[in-house]
Amino acid sequence: MSALARWCHRHRLAVLLGWVVLLIALAGALGTAGTNFGDSQMSQNTESATASTLLRHASASSSGDSGYAVFQAPHGKVTDAPVQSEMSGLLDKIAHEPGVASVTSPYTSTGAAQISSDKTIAYANVQFDRDATKAQQSEVSSLALADDGSTVHVTLGGQAFGAQVAAGGPSDAIGIVLVFVILLLVFRAVWVAVLPIITAVAGVGTGALTVMLLSHLITIPSTALTLGALIGLGVGIDYALFIVNRHRGNLMAGMSTGQSVAASLNTSGRAVVFAGLTVVAALLGMTTLNLGEVTGMAEGAAVTVVLTVLAAVTLLPALLGFIGPKVLSRAQRRRLADPADPADPADRADPADPADPADRAGHAAPERTGVWPRWAAQVQARPKAMAAAGLVVLVALAFPALSLRLGSADDGNLPASSTNRQAYDLLSEGFGPGFNGPLQIAVQVHGDGDQAAQTKLVTALEHTPGIVSVSERPVNAAQGVSEIIAMPSTSPEAAATSTLISHLRSDVIPQAEQGSTMKAYVGGTTAGNDDFASTVTGKLPLFIAVITVLGLLLLIVAFRSLLIPLLGAVLNVLSIGVAFGATVLVFQDGFGVSLLGAGSGGPVEAFVPPMIIGVVFGLSMDYLVFLVSRMREEWVHTGDNQRAVRVGHGETGRVIAVAAAIMFFVFGSFVFGGARVIAEFGVALSVGIVLDALLIRMVVVPALMHLFGRANWWLPRWLDRALPTISVEGESHSPAPAVVLPRSDRGAAEPVSDGRR
């Protein structure tokens, strides 16, 4: 790492220009190629997927997007002559728009059922010949809005007019401004506030452009851009901050800028690379779920994290070379120029900065003073009480996660200003809540006996509680394929609708199929979402096990210890529970969800938990790496566990707290964007990461490590020899002697490896 840092420092102009050229090249390629995002959430090997495939292959009609033009007569009926004339004209204009395959008007014989029983609400089906482009959506929307007035209220809804989740925007800007203010207030130097932001933006920018280009090669949903920006900004600023903070301490210790950059990358830079590796590993672990959209989101976020790490270890050293000593505050520069200057002693070295050179030579340096060192001493003095109190609070916060219900929040949870929400409400009012989520049952028959079975099925559906209407239509008579539309009495996201789907599949349909070769499959968007949620629920335990074992192995290699990785893995799972608990309280139980403009209480989006698990697990390991790597650095040089834990805790406390605050404001800024799914990510990640950093890393972990004593650093000799050597804390200026555990600690004396051979 030091060689890379020295090269980037010496060739800083070339590095800076290289990043600028990379951004321009990616932007140019994107301008030529465009994007090809895929937002399908359909699970493979499910009944809903089978139904969709059967209907799609049997149908000769257009397979493009479809939507609704919904209208309401506020002061009369939609069948009144003025309303009918106005709406017929509007629908005729829409039908002649490029890309529109057909429009089924409620004023025709085939669309008579599209008028509500009280004749105040009606809708027209709008079918596109392929997936609707933004330009086509905009043209149809403009026509509809032009006719929206006092005579008739018009709005659009359905898949074709679905709201797109935009990446970046005001949420990014708000988060970045708050981060700048925090860094400026804490470190009292403009460049300390600016450099991490520049580095993170460079990483996120190249990441976003790369992800958009990759959408042509792999299935990536459009939400991957927002998620990548959310994660990339958080980790990018944090990673750069750790390196800059170490650099400031090295400068205050008397190093030149070039020496300090090399030393900082060789210590904090190593930790950053390892931390980034853990986040990427946790994200890519989601590929084990084999869920198309989740896999695409994880891959997109992983690409962004890789590029933010690359920016931190290449672009940042170059920028530090340009800035020189200006990275220090004015008080620090005065102190450096005149050691007798009675400046603020806290400016002599930041609490998270490396120990003095004497310490690096294997001798104990004087311990720092300040808020965090004093807190570390308090934790050491009362480890049992601190650990117990912290664990009780964490378990209480995680408890609501036990009632987690996965699903897909319907359009009734969109902001009230959304046209899709308005269309949803009107259709629910006019035709019942189940109208927004009909069950599409694909049926295939092979003879007269099967025709009788299909008739039996229709009759059974009509008498099934929870179904208000049943209709059927032939899809392909030659292939014996038809479609039965069963309209539930409850909304798509309701638990009762999921229960109804299960009842149809396990009882109603099998009874109708008996004695025939007929096959019927429950499909449609509602059933597809239900299947997706069931698939995710079934695979989550495997995913948690995979990333837990992966994280355990990485930490064993990094810290040459068994107990610390086990402790980290268990507490990381608890962090995930806290994130889930907050998500359930807000979005499922509805506490404060209306204040966020994210609808009302409902199920948590099924693809959110896997992403939360991956991100929280990865970032939690980040903080553990930064905390324990400093503890291990002290342990290797002194062999004193109590001192190592206390010093590492006290010296990293401030920078970890600032990093957690950065994460909180970056993630929290996305909560108020209006998109429910992004708000779910924002709440889960901001709460989970802050509590992980401040409660687990700053209270529970050091308290338990004080209780465990020297056993923290024990590793069997045979395992130490078998493992590869990775020095997360960087190389010491002089070799440290091996430390031996007394027989009272292990039963047999055995050297504790320093991780270097």
PDB file of C-alpha atoms in Angstrom, residues 349-501:
ATOM      1  CA  ALA A 349      -2.979  14.885  17.737  1.00  0.00           C
ATOM      2  CA  ASP A 350      -6.489  13.790  17.109  1.00  0.00           C
ATOM      3  CA  PRO A 351      -7.835  11.085  19.430  1.00  0.00           C
ATOM      4  CA  ALA A 352      -8.019   8.665  16.530  1.00  0.00           C
ATOM      5  CA  ASP A 353      -4.528   9.383  15.275  1.00  0.00           C
ATOM      6  CA  PRO A 354      -1.710   6.815  15.464  1.00  0.00           C
ATOM      7  CA  ALA A 355       0.525   6.549  18.429  1.00  0.00           C
ATOM      8  CA  ASP A 356       3.803   8.405  18.616  1.00  0.00           C
ATOM      9  CA  PRO A 357       6.922   6.904  17.021  1.00  0.00           C
ATOM     10  CA  ALA A 358       8.042   5.658  20.418  1.00  0.00           C
ATOM     11  CA  ASP A 359       4.963   3.499  20.561  1.00  0.00           C
ATOM     12  CA  ARG A 360       5.646   2.196  17.072  1.00  0.00           C
ATOM     13  CA  ALA A 361       9.016   1.029  18.343  1.00  0.00           C
ATOM     14  CA  GLY A 362       7.372  -1.271  20.855  1.00  0.00           C
ATOM     15  CA  HIS A 363       7.130   1.045  23.861  1.00  0.00           C
ATOM     16  CA  ALA A 364       3.972   2.349  25.455  1.00  0.00           C
ATOM     17  CA  ALA A 365       3.358   5.962  24.499  1.00  0.00           C
ATOM     18  CA  PRO A 366       1.503   8.339  26.813  1.00  0.00           C
ATOM     19  CA  GLU A 367      -2.238   7.826  26.457  1.00  0.00           C
ATOM     20  CA  ARG A 368      -4.427  10.533  24.967  1.00  0.00           C
ATOM     21  CA  THR A 369      -6.852  12.584  26.988  1.00  0.00           C
ATOM     22  CA  GLY A 370     -10.316  13.753  26.072  1.00  0.00           C
ATOM     23  CA  VAL A 371     -13.934  12.676  26.033  1.00  0.00           C
ATOM     24  CA  TRP A 372     -13.469   9.327  24.323  1.00  0.00           C
ATOM     25  CA  PRO A 373     -10.428   8.183  26.318  1.00  0.00           C
ATOM     26  CA  ARG A 374     -12.366   9.013  29.491  1.00  0.00           C
ATOM     27  CA  TRP A 375     -15.345   7.032  28.197  1.00  0.00           C
ATOM     28  CA  ALA A 376     -13.052   4.104  27.394  1.00  0.00           C
ATOM     29  CA  ALA A 377     -11.803   4.180  30.986  1.00  0.00           C
ATOM     30  CA  GLN A 378     -15.402   4.130  32.260  1.00  0.00           C
ATOM     31  CA  VAL A 379     -16.171   1.058  30.151  1.00  0.00           C
ATOM     32  CA  GLN A 380     -13.044  -0.653  31.473  1.00  0.00           C
ATOM     33  CA  ALA A 381     -14.036   0.143  35.064  1.00  0.00           C
ATOM     34  CA  ARG A 382     -17.562  -1.345  34.715  1.00  0.00           C
ATOM     35  CA  PRO A 383     -17.424  -3.934  31.922  1.00  0.00           C
ATOM     36  CA  LYS A 384     -20.164  -6.235  33.249  1.00  0.00           C
ATOM     37  CA  ALA A 385     -22.699  -3.446  33.770  1.00  0.00           C
ATOM     38  CA  MET A 386     -21.869  -1.806  30.444  1.00  0.00           C
ATOM     39  CA  ALA A 387     -22.126  -5.039  28.467  1.00  0.00           C
ATOM     40  CA  ALA A 388     -25.371  -6.071  30.155  1.00  0.00           C
ATOM     41  CA  ALA A 389     -27.032  -2.671  29.703  1.00  0.00           C
ATOM     42  CA  GLY A 390     -26.006  -2.460  26.063  1.00  0.00           C
ATOM     43  CA  LEU A 391     -27.236  -5.954  25.248  1.00  0.00           C
ATOM     44  CA  VAL A 392     -30.593  -5.368  26.957  1.00  0.00           C
ATOM     45  CA  VAL A 393     -31.186  -2.205  24.930  1.00  0.00           C
ATOM     46  CA  LEU A 394     -30.189  -3.904  21.680  1.00  0.00           C
ATOM     47  CA  VAL A 395     -32.430  -6.925  22.258  1.00  0.00           C
ATOM     48  CA  ALA A 396     -35.364  -4.638  23.086  1.00  0.00           C
ATOM     49  CA  LEU A 397     -34.831  -2.633  19.889  1.00  0.00           C
ATOM     50  CA  ALA A 398     -34.538  -5.795  17.802  1.00  0.00           C
ATOM     51  CA  PHE A 399     -37.646  -7.449  19.300  1.00  0.00           C
ATOM     52  CA  PRO A 400     -40.164  -5.943  16.793  1.00  0.00           C
ATOM     53  CA  ALA A 401     -38.258  -7.708  14.002  1.00  0.00           C
ATOM     54  CA  LEU A 402     -39.861 -10.983  15.103  1.00  0.00           C
ATOM     55  CA  SER A 403     -43.155  -9.805  13.568  1.00  0.00           C
ATOM     56  CA  LEU A 404     -41.604  -8.900  10.192  1.00  0.00           C
ATOM     57  CA  ARG A 405     -44.017  -9.527   7.306  1.00  0.00           C
ATOM     58  CA  LEU A 406     -42.643  -9.408   3.799  1.00  0.00           C
ATOM     59  CA  GLY A 407     -44.691  -8.504   0.769  1.00  0.00           C
ATOM     60  CA  SER A 408     -45.044  -5.681  -1.690  1.00  0.00           C
ATOM     61  CA  ALA A 409     -46.643  -2.415  -0.677  1.00  0.00           C
ATOM     62  CA  ASP A 410     -49.253  -1.479  -3.273  1.00  0.00           C
ATOM     63  CA  ASP A 411     -49.838   1.899  -4.898  1.00  0.00           C
ATOM     64  CA  GLY A 412     -52.016   2.886  -1.945  1.00  0.00           C
ATOM     65  CA  ASN A 413     -48.766   3.617  -0.096  1.00  0.00           C
ATOM     66  CA  LEU A 414     -47.454   6.075  -2.666  1.00  0.00           C
ATOM     67  CA  PRO A 415     -47.486   9.805  -1.835  1.00  0.00           C
ATOM     68  CA  ALA A 416     -50.955  11.362  -2.194  1.00  0.00           C
ATOM     69  CA  SER A 417     -49.651  13.609  -4.987  1.00  0.00           C
ATOM     70  CA  SER A 418     -48.723  10.599  -7.141  1.00  0.00           C
ATOM     71  CA  THR A 419     -51.014   9.935 -10.109  1.00  0.00           C
ATOM     72  CA  ASN A 420     -50.678   6.198  -9.472  1.00  0.00           C
ATOM     73  CA  ARG A 421     -51.903   6.718  -5.902  1.00  0.00           C
ATOM     74  CA  GLN A 422     -54.857   8.787  -7.105  1.00  0.00           C
ATOM     75  CA  ALA A 423     -55.759   6.154  -9.694  1.00  0.00           C
ATOM     76  CA  TYR A 424     -55.452   3.421  -7.059  1.00  0.00           C
ATOM     77  CA  ASP A 425     -57.782   5.261  -4.680  1.00  0.00           C
ATOM     78  CA  LEU A 426     -60.365   5.946  -7.385  1.00  0.00           C
ATOM     79  CA  LEU A 427     -60.372   2.329  -8.584  1.00  0.00           C
ATOM     80  CA  SER A 428     -60.696   1.085  -5.000  1.00  0.00           C
ATOM     81  CA  GLU A 429     -63.587   3.467  -4.408  1.00  0.00           C
ATOM     82  CA  GLY A 430     -65.391   2.531  -7.587  1.00  0.00           C
ATOM     83  CA  PHE A 431     -64.675  -1.193  -7.911  1.00  0.00           C
ATOM     84  CA  GLY A 432     -63.424  -2.381  -4.515  1.00  0.00           C
ATOM     85  CA  PRO A 433     -59.917  -2.694  -2.996  1.00  0.00           C
ATOM     86  CA  GLY A 434     -59.262  -6.026  -4.701  1.00  0.00           C
ATOM     87  CA  PHE A 435     -59.620  -4.500  -8.159  1.00  0.00           C
ATOM     88  CA  ASN A 436     -56.054  -3.197  -7.923  1.00  0.00           C
ATOM     89  CA  GLY A 437     -54.717  -6.724  -7.509  1.00  0.00           C
ATOM     90  CA  PRO A 438     -56.744  -9.292  -9.479  1.00  0.00           C
ATOM     91  CA  LEU A 439     -55.653 -12.922  -9.423  1.00  0.00           C
ATOM     92  CA  GLN A 440     -54.956 -14.201 -12.931  1.00  0.00           C
ATOM     93  CA  ILE A 441     -55.467 -17.957 -13.014  1.00  0.00           C
ATOM     94  CA  ALA A 442     -53.944 -19.575 -16.099  1.00  0.00           C
ATOM     95  CA  VAL A 443     -55.814 -22.738 -17.110  1.00  0.00           C
ATOM     96  CA  GLN A 444     -54.816 -25.359 -19.664  1.00  0.00           C
ATOM     97  CA  VAL A 445     -57.270 -28.081 -20.723  1.00  0.00           C
ATOM     98  CA  HIS A 446     -56.909 -31.016 -23.104  1.00  0.00           C
ATOM     99  CA  GLY A 447     -60.423 -32.342 -23.750  1.00  0.00           C
ATOM    100  CA  ASP A 448     -64.093 -32.407 -22.818  1.00  0.00           C
ATOM    101  CA  GLY A 449     -63.359 -33.824 -19.381  1.00  0.00           C
ATOM    102  CA  ASP A 450     -61.048 -30.934 -18.676  1.00  0.00           C
ATOM    103  CA  GLN A 451     -63.694 -28.449 -19.852  1.00  0.00           C
ATOM    104  CA  ALA A 452     -65.999 -29.826 -17.175  1.00  0.00           C
ATOM    105  CA  ALA A 453     -63.216 -29.463 -14.618  1.00  0.00           C
ATOM    106  CA  GLN A 454     -62.724 -25.827 -15.652  1.00  0.00           C
ATOM    107  CA  THR A 455     -66.435 -25.145 -15.216  1.00  0.00           C
ATOM    108  CA  LYS A 456     -66.214 -26.775 -11.796  1.00  0.00           C
ATOM    109  CA  LEU A 457     -63.274 -24.521 -10.934  1.00  0.00           C
ATOM    110  CA  VAL A 458     -65.146 -21.365 -11.942  1.00  0.00           C
ATOM    111  CA  THR A 459     -68.109 -22.391  -9.799  1.00  0.00           C
ATOM    112  CA  ALA A 460     -65.831 -23.141  -6.846  1.00  0.00           C
ATOM    113  CA  LEU A 461     -64.139 -19.761  -7.199  1.00  0.00           C
ATOM    114  CA  GLU A 462     -67.487 -17.975  -7.233  1.00  0.00           C
ATOM    115  CA  HIS A 463     -68.340 -19.604  -3.897  1.00  0.00           C
ATOM    116  CA  THR A 464     -64.932 -19.016  -2.286  1.00  0.00           C
ATOM    117  CA  PRO A 465     -64.990 -16.508   0.601  1.00  0.00           C
ATOM    118  CA  GLY A 466     -62.787 -13.512  -0.182  1.00  0.00           C
ATOM    119  CA  ILE A 467     -63.589 -13.468  -3.923  1.00  0.00           C
ATOM    120  CA  VAL A 468     -66.160 -10.923  -5.074  1.00  0.00           C
ATOM    121  CA  SER A 469     -66.278 -11.677  -8.801  1.00  0.00           C
ATOM    122  CA  VAL A 470     -65.036 -14.225 -11.338  1.00  0.00           C
ATOM    123  CA  SER A 471     -64.705 -13.864 -15.103  1.00  0.00           C
ATOM    124  CA  GLU A 472     -63.023 -15.968 -17.770  1.00  0.00           C
ATOM    125  CA  ARG A 473     -61.719 -15.410 -21.268  1.00  0.00           C
ATOM    126  CA  PRO A 474     -60.113 -17.708 -23.851  1.00  0.00           C
ATOM    127  CA  VAL A 475     -56.481 -16.950 -24.584  1.00  0.00           C
ATOM    128  CA  ASN A 476     -55.642 -19.597 -27.177  1.00  0.00           C
ATOM    129  CA  ALA A 477     -58.405 -22.083 -27.969  1.00  0.00           C
ATOM    130  CA  ALA A 478     -56.126 -24.210 -30.120  1.00  0.00           C
ATOM    131  CA  GLN A 479     -53.772 -24.750 -27.191  1.00  0.00           C
ATOM    132  CA  GLY A 480     -56.614 -25.040 -24.684  1.00  0.00           C
ATOM    133  CA  VAL A 481     -55.343 -22.075 -22.685  1.00  0.00           C
ATOM    134  CA  SER A 482     -57.714 -19.674 -20.969  1.00  0.00           C
ATOM    135  CA  GLU A 483     -57.561 -17.143 -18.178  1.00  0.00           C
ATOM    136  CA  ILE A 484     -59.810 -16.816 -15.143  1.00  0.00           C
ATOM    137  CA  ILE A 485     -59.822 -13.450 -13.368  1.00  0.00           C
ATOM    138  CA  ALA A 486     -60.699 -13.749  -9.672  1.00  0.00           C
ATOM    139  CA  MET A 487     -61.225 -10.403  -7.934  1.00  0.00           C
ATOM    140  CA  PRO A 488     -60.337 -10.475  -4.204  1.00  0.00           C
ATOM    141  CA  SER A 489     -62.304  -8.488  -1.650  1.00  0.00           C
ATOM    142  CA  THR A 490     -59.086  -7.213  -0.061  1.00  0.00           C
ATOM    143  CA  SER A 491     -56.199  -5.067  -1.279  1.00  0.00           C
ATOM    144  CA  PRO A 492     -53.076  -6.549  -2.903  1.00  0.00           C
ATOM    145  CA  GLU A 493     -50.883  -5.978   0.159  1.00  0.00           C
ATOM    146  CA  ALA A 494     -53.398  -7.322   2.704  1.00  0.00           C
ATOM    147  CA  ALA A 495     -52.462 -10.451   4.639  1.00  0.00           C
ATOM    148  CA  ALA A 496     -55.936 -11.810   3.843  1.00  0.00           C
ATOM    149  CA  THR A 497     -55.082 -11.736   0.128  1.00  0.00           C
ATOM    150  CA  SER A 498     -51.975 -13.853   0.730  1.00  0.00           C
ATOM    151  CA  THR A 499     -54.080 -16.282   2.740  1.00  0.00           C
ATOM    152  CA  LEU A 500     -56.584 -16.441  -0.125  1.00  0.00           C
ATOM    153  CA  ILE A 501     -53.831 -17.267  -2.642  1.00  0.00           C
TER     154      ILE A 501
END
